[in-house]
């Protein structure tokens, strides 16, 4: 009530003398809602900074600890020195990945309102991104199958090539990382869906452990992980799917997630198919 009065006063002082009660009341309600939204976004920002600081502080503390040990009794022990330098390298790489992801996120947010305009063949972009991950799949003993034909033109989308590449890499990388050894990962065009009319999709399907229902809707939150220890061990930052969501939002697309615990997950990126009228002036392929 106190707050409500304060807002009312602030607004009333800006109104011409004699303004009616109803008009003032309407403004008051609007301003209270606005402030509530501000509070939520302030809280989200505070949480984000706290999480990011925590994620950076942990490897930093570890590196500082090992430097101290190296300056002390481990100085003359070549074996310990090798071991500690290896750990420090791993922790520094973790910090580097995190800083890279934080910068990606902030770049994407900064350009969120700029519509990507390059005419791209979705199948060609997806195949190129997925094909680049064969070495990672082999390393993880995962069978990667890229079932996208690039002999025929695929659907045309208006996009940012690097960002769409990043989305595909994130999804395939996760499927390989979390799918588990001996599993299969397929990348293929999605069947058209009535849920996403006028959009073309690429699905990344894994036969891994799947994700519990209550966690699925939280996957794109920044720093949300089903198992934080496992994610860190696998080099995850907890930002991959948040970045993916932001990129797809910027493209007026969507991320579909279906998962069956014990059987696997399907992540599908959806993007509006461009038509001739969407042309940016470049001569490109026309959507099917
Ligand atoms: P991370 O850097 O931890 O991989 P992401 O934002 O990419 O962060 O993913 C968030 C979390 O979602 C992961 O930590 C993991 O728990 C879960 N996850 C993502 N993809 C899969 C998948 N294909 N199978 C099972 N779990 C997954």
Coordinates of C-alpha atoms and ligand atoms in Angstrom, one line a residue:
X1 CA 0.0 0.0 0.0
X2 CA 2.8 2.3 0.9
X3 CA 4.4 1.7 -2.5
X4 CA 1.2 2.2 -4.2
X5 CA 0.8 5.6 -2.6
X6 CA 4.3 6.6 -3.5
X7 CA 3.7 5.8 -7.1
X8 CA 0.4 7.6 -7.1
X9 CA 2.1 10.7 -5.7
X10 CA 4.9 10.6 -8.2
X11 CA 2.4 10.4 -11.1
X12 CA 0.0 12.9 -9.7
X13 CA 2.7 15.6 -9.6
X14 CA 3.1 15.3 -13.3
X15 CA -0.6 15.6 -14.1
X16 CA -2.2 18.9 -14.9
X17 CA -4.2 20.4 -12.0
X18 CA -7.8 19.1 -11.8
X19 CA -7.0 15.8 -13.6
X20 CA -9.7 13.2 -12.8
X21 CA -9.2 10.3 -10.3
X22 CA -9.8 7.6 -12.9
X23 CA -7.0 8.8 -15.2
X24 CA -4.6 8.9 -12.3
X25 CA -5.6 5.5 -11.1
X26 CA -5.0 4.0 -14.5
X27 CA -1.4 5.4 -14.6
X28 CA -0.8 4.2 -11.1
X29 CA -1.6 0.6 -11.9
X30 CA 0.6 0.7 -15.0
X31 CA 3.6 2.0 -13.1
X32 CA 3.3 -0.5 -10.3
X33 CA 3.4 -3.3 -12.9
X34 CA 6.3 -1.7 -14.6
X35 CA 8.3 -1.5 -11.4
X36 CA 7.5 -5.2 -10.6
X37 CA 8.9 -6.2 -13.9
X38 CA 12.0 -4.0 -13.2
X39 CA 12.4 -5.8 -9.9
X40 CA 12.3 -9.2 -11.5
X41 CA 14.8 -8.2 -14.2
X42 CA 17.1 -6.6 -11.5
X43 CA 16.9 -9.9 -9.5
X44 CA 17.7 -11.9 -12.6
X45 CA 20.7 -9.7 -13.3
X46 CA 21.9 -9.9 -9.7
X47 CA 21.6 -13.7 -9.8
X48 CA 23.4 -13.8 -13.1
X49 CA 26.3 -11.8 -11.8
X50 CA 26.5 -13.9 -8.7
X51 CA 26.5 -17.1 -10.7
X52 CA 29.0 -15.9 -13.2
X53 CA 31.3 -14.7 -10.3
X54 CA 31.0 -18.0 -8.6
X55 CA 31.8 -20.0 -11.7
X56 CA 34.9 -17.9 -12.3
X57 CA 36.0 -17.8 -8.7
X58 CA 36.2 -21.6 -8.3
X59 CA 38.8 -22.2 -11.0
X60 CA 40.6 -19.0 -10.1
X61 CA 40.9 -20.1 -6.4
X62 CA 42.3 -23.4 -7.6
X63 CA 44.9 -21.8 -9.9
X64 CA 46.0 -19.5 -7.1
X65 CA 46.3 -22.4 -4.7
X66 CA 48.5 -24.3 -7.1
X67 CA 50.7 -21.3 -7.8
X68 CA 51.3 -21.0 -4.0
X69 CA 52.1 -24.7 -3.8
X70 CA 54.5 -24.4 -6.8
X71 CA 56.2 -21.5 -5.1
X72 CA 56.6 -23.5 -2.0
X73 CA 57.5 -27.2 -1.5
X74 CA 56.6 -28.4 -5.1
X75 CA 59.3 -26.1 -6.6
X76 CA 61.9 -28.8 -6.6
X77 CA 59.6 -31.7 -7.5
X78 CA 59.4 -32.0 -11.3
X79 CA 56.6 -34.6 -11.1
X80 CA 54.4 -32.5 -8.9
X81 CA 55.2 -29.5 -11.0
X82 CA 54.0 -31.3 -14.2
X83 CA 50.9 -32.5 -12.5
X84 CA 50.0 -29.1 -11.0
X85 CA 50.7 -27.2 -14.3
X86 CA 48.3 -29.7 -16.0
X87 CA 45.6 -28.9 -13.5
X88 CA 46.1 -25.2 -13.8
X89 CA 45.9 -25.4 -17.6
X90 CA 42.6 -27.2 -17.3
X91 CA 41.2 -24.7 -14.8
X92 CA 42.4 -21.7 -17.0
X93 CA 40.7 -23.3 -20.0
X94 CA 37.5 -23.6 -18.1
X95 CA 37.7 -19.9 -17.3
X96 CA 38.4 -19.1 -20.9
X97 CA 35.4 -21.1 -22.1
X98 CA 33.2 -19.3 -19.5
X99 CA 34.5 -15.8 -20.5
X100 CA 33.9 -16.7 -24.2
X101 CA 30.4 -17.8 -23.5
X102 CA 29.6 -14.7 -21.4
X103 CA 30.9 -12.5 -24.2
X104 CA 28.8 -14.4 -26.8
X105 CA 25.7 -14.0 -24.6
X106 CA 26.3 -10.3 -24.2
X107 CA 27.0 -9.8 -28.0
X108 CA 23.8 -11.6 -28.9
X109 CA 21.8 -9.6 -26.4
X110 CA 23.2 -6.4 -27.7
X111 CA 22.1 -7.3 -31.2
X112 CA 18.8 -8.9 -30.2
X113 CA 16.8 -6.3 -32.1
X114 CA 18.9 -6.5 -35.3
X115 CA 17.2 -8.9 -37.7
X116 CA 19.7 -11.3 -39.3
X117 CA 19.4 -11.0 -43.1
X118 CA 21.7 -13.4 -44.8
X119 CA 19.9 -15.9 -47.0
X120 CA 21.1 -19.3 -46.0
X121 CA 20.4 -22.9 -47.0
X122 CA 19.5 -24.4 -43.6
X123 CA 20.6 -27.9 -44.6
X124 CA 24.0 -26.8 -45.8
X125 CA 24.6 -24.8 -42.6
X126 CA 23.5 -27.8 -40.4
X127 CA 25.5 -30.4 -42.3
X128 CA 28.6 -28.3 -42.2
X129 CA 28.3 -27.7 -38.4
X130 CA 27.5 -31.3 -37.6
X131 CA 30.3 -32.7 -39.9
X132 CA 32.8 -30.7 -38.0
X133 CA 32.0 -32.7 -34.9
X134 CA 33.0 -36.2 -36.1
X135 CA 36.4 -36.0 -34.3
X136 CA 34.7 -35.2 -31.0
X137 CA 32.2 -38.1 -31.5
X138 CA 35.0 -40.5 -32.2
X139 CA 36.9 -39.3 -29.2
X140 CA 33.8 -39.9 -27.1
X141 CA 33.0 -43.3 -28.7
X142 CA 29.7 -42.0 -30.0
X143 CA 28.3 -42.9 -33.4
X144 CA 27.4 -39.7 -35.2
X145 CA 25.1 -39.9 -38.2
X146 CA 24.5 -36.8 -40.2
X147 CA 21.4 -37.6 -42.3
X148 CA 21.2 -34.4 -44.2
X149 CA 21.5 -34.4 -48.0
X150 CA 23.0 -31.3 -49.5
X151 CA 22.6 -32.6 -53.1
X152 CA 19.3 -30.7 -53.3
X153 CA 18.8 -27.2 -52.0
X154 CA 17.3 -27.2 -48.5
X155 CA 14.9 -24.6 -47.0
X156 CA 16.1 -21.0 -47.1
X157 CA 16.2 -19.1 -43.9
X158 CA 17.3 -15.5 -43.1
X159 CA 20.0 -15.8 -40.6
X160 CA 23.4 -15.1 -39.1
X161 CA 25.6 -18.0 -40.4
X162 CA 28.0 -18.0 -37.4
X163 CA 25.2 -17.9 -34.9
X164 CA 23.3 -20.7 -36.5
X165 CA 26.5 -22.7 -36.7
X166 CA 26.9 -22.1 -33.0
X167 CA 23.4 -23.4 -32.2
X168 CA 24.0 -26.6 -34.2
X169 CA 27.4 -27.1 -32.6
X170 CA 25.9 -26.6 -29.1
X171 CA 23.2 -29.1 -29.7
X172 CA 25.4 -31.8 -31.3
X173 CA 28.1 -31.2 -28.7
X174 CA 25.6 -31.7 -25.9
X175 CA 24.2 -34.8 -27.5
X176 CA 27.7 -36.3 -27.8
X177 CA 28.7 -35.1 -24.3
X178 CA 25.6 -36.2 -22.4
X179 CA 24.6 -39.1 -24.6
X180 CA 27.3 -41.3 -23.2
X181 CA 29.8 -43.8 -24.6
X182 CA 28.6 -46.3 -27.2
X183 CA 25.5 -44.2 -28.0
X184 CA 24.2 -42.9 -31.3
X185 CA 23.6 -39.3 -32.3
X186 CA 21.5 -38.5 -35.4
X187 CA 21.2 -35.1 -37.0
X188 CA 18.4 -34.8 -39.5
X189 CA 15.8 -32.5 -41.0
X190 CA 12.7 -32.4 -38.8
X191 CA 9.3 -33.5 -40.1
X192 CA 7.1 -30.4 -40.5
X193 CA 5.1 -29.7 -37.3
X194 CA 1.7 -28.0 -36.9
X195 CA 3.2 -26.4 -33.7
X196 CA 5.7 -24.5 -35.9
X197 CA 3.8 -23.6 -39.1
X198 CA 6.0 -22.1 -41.8
X199 CA 9.2 -23.2 -40.1
X200 CA 11.9 -25.6 -41.0
X201 CA 13.6 -27.7 -38.4
X202 CA 16.8 -29.7 -37.8
X203 CA 16.7 -32.3 -35.1
X204 CA 19.5 -33.6 -33.0
X205 CA 18.5 -37.0 -31.6
X206 CA 20.5 -38.9 -29.0
X207 CA 20.0 -42.2 -27.3
X208 CA 21.5 -41.0 -24.0
X209 CA 20.0 -40.9 -20.5
X210 CA 17.3 -38.3 -21.3
X211 CA 16.2 -35.5 -19.0
X212 CA 13.5 -35.6 -16.3
X213 CA 10.3 -33.8 -17.1
X214 CA 10.7 -31.2 -14.4
X215 CA 14.1 -30.2 -15.7
X216 CA 13.3 -29.9 -19.4
X217 CA 11.7 -26.4 -19.1
X218 CA 14.7 -25.1 -17.1
X219 CA 17.4 -26.2 -19.6
X220 CA 17.7 -22.8 -21.3
X221 CA 18.1 -20.9 -18.0
X222 CA 21.6 -19.5 -17.6
X223 CA 23.8 -21.8 -15.5
X224 CA 21.1 -24.4 -15.1
X225 CA 22.5 -27.9 -15.2
X226 CA 20.9 -31.2 -14.4
X227 CA 24.2 -32.4 -12.9
X228 CA 26.7 -29.6 -12.3
X229 CA 29.6 -31.8 -11.6
X230 CA 29.1 -33.8 -14.8
X231 CA 28.7 -30.7 -16.9
X232 CA 32.0 -29.2 -15.5
X233 CA 33.8 -32.5 -16.0
X234 CA 32.7 -32.4 -19.6
X235 CA 33.9 -28.8 -20.1
X236 CA 30.3 -27.3 -19.9
X237 CA 29.7 -23.8 -18.8
X238 CA 25.9 -24.0 -18.2
X239 CA 25.4 -21.3 -20.8
X240 CA 25.2 -23.3 -24.1
X241 CA 21.4 -23.7 -24.2
X242 CA 20.8 -20.1 -22.9
X243 CA 22.9 -18.9 -25.8
X244 CA 21.0 -21.2 -28.2
X245 CA 17.7 -19.8 -27.0
X246 CA 18.8 -16.2 -27.5
X247 CA 20.1 -16.9 -30.9
X248 CA 16.9 -18.6 -32.0
X249 CA 14.8 -15.8 -30.5
X250 CA 16.8 -13.3 -32.5
X251 CA 15.9 -15.4 -35.6
X252 CA 12.2 -15.5 -34.7
X253 CA 12.7 -19.3 -34.3
X254 CA 12.3 -21.7 -31.5
X255 CA 13.9 -24.6 -29.7
X256 CA 11.8 -27.8 -29.3
X257 CA 12.9 -30.2 -26.6
X258 CA 11.5 -33.7 -26.2
X259 CA 13.0 -36.2 -23.8
X260 CA 12.3 -39.6 -22.5
X261 CA 14.3 -40.5 -19.4
X262 CA 16.2 -43.7 -20.1
X263 CA 15.7 -43.5 -23.8
X264 CA 17.2 -40.2 -25.1
X265 CA 16.4 -36.6 -26.1
X266 CA 15.6 -34.8 -29.3
X267 CA 16.5 -31.1 -29.6
X268 CA 15.0 -29.4 -32.6
X269 CA 15.8 -25.9 -33.8
X270 CA 13.0 -24.3 -35.8
X271 CA 13.4 -21.3 -38.1
X272 CA 10.9 -19.4 -40.3
X273 CA 11.4 -20.4 -44.0
X274 CA 12.1 -17.3 -46.0
X275 CA 10.3 -16.5 -49.2
X276 CA 11.3 -14.2 -52.1
X277 CA 9.7 -11.2 -50.5
X278 CA 12.1 -11.6 -47.5
X279 CA 15.1 -11.2 -49.8
X280 CA 17.8 -8.9 -48.6
X281 CA 18.7 -8.1 -52.2
X282 CA 21.2 -10.9 -52.6
X283 CA 20.5 -13.5 -55.2
X284 CA 20.0 -16.7 -53.2
X285 CA 18.1 -19.9 -53.2
X286 CA 14.3 -19.7 -52.8
X287 CA 12.6 -21.7 -50.2
X288 CA 10.7 -24.9 -51.1
Ligands
LIG1 P1 26.5 -27.2 -20.4 O1 27.5 -26.2 -20.6 O2 26.4 -27.6 -18.9 O3 26.4 -28.3 -21.3 P2 24.0 -26.3 -21.6 O4 23.2 -25.0 -21.4 O5 24.4 -26.6 -22.9 O6 25.1 -26.3 -20.5 O7 23.0 -27.5 -21.1 C1 22.4 -27.4 -19.8 C2 22.2 -28.7 -19.2 O8 21.3 -29.5 -19.9 C3 23.5 -29.6 -19.2 O9 24.3 -29.3 -18.1 C4 22.9 -31.0 -19.1 O10 22.6 -31.3 -17.7 C5 21.6 -30.9 -19.8 N1 21.6 -31.4 -21.2 C6 21.8 -30.7 -22.3 N2 21.7 -31.4 -23.4 C7 21.5 -32.7 -23.0 C8 21.3 -34.0 -23.7 N3 21.4 -34.1 -25.0 N4 21.1 -35.1 -22.9 C9 21.0 -34.9 -21.5 N5 21.2 -33.8 -20.9 C10 21.4 -32.7 -21.6

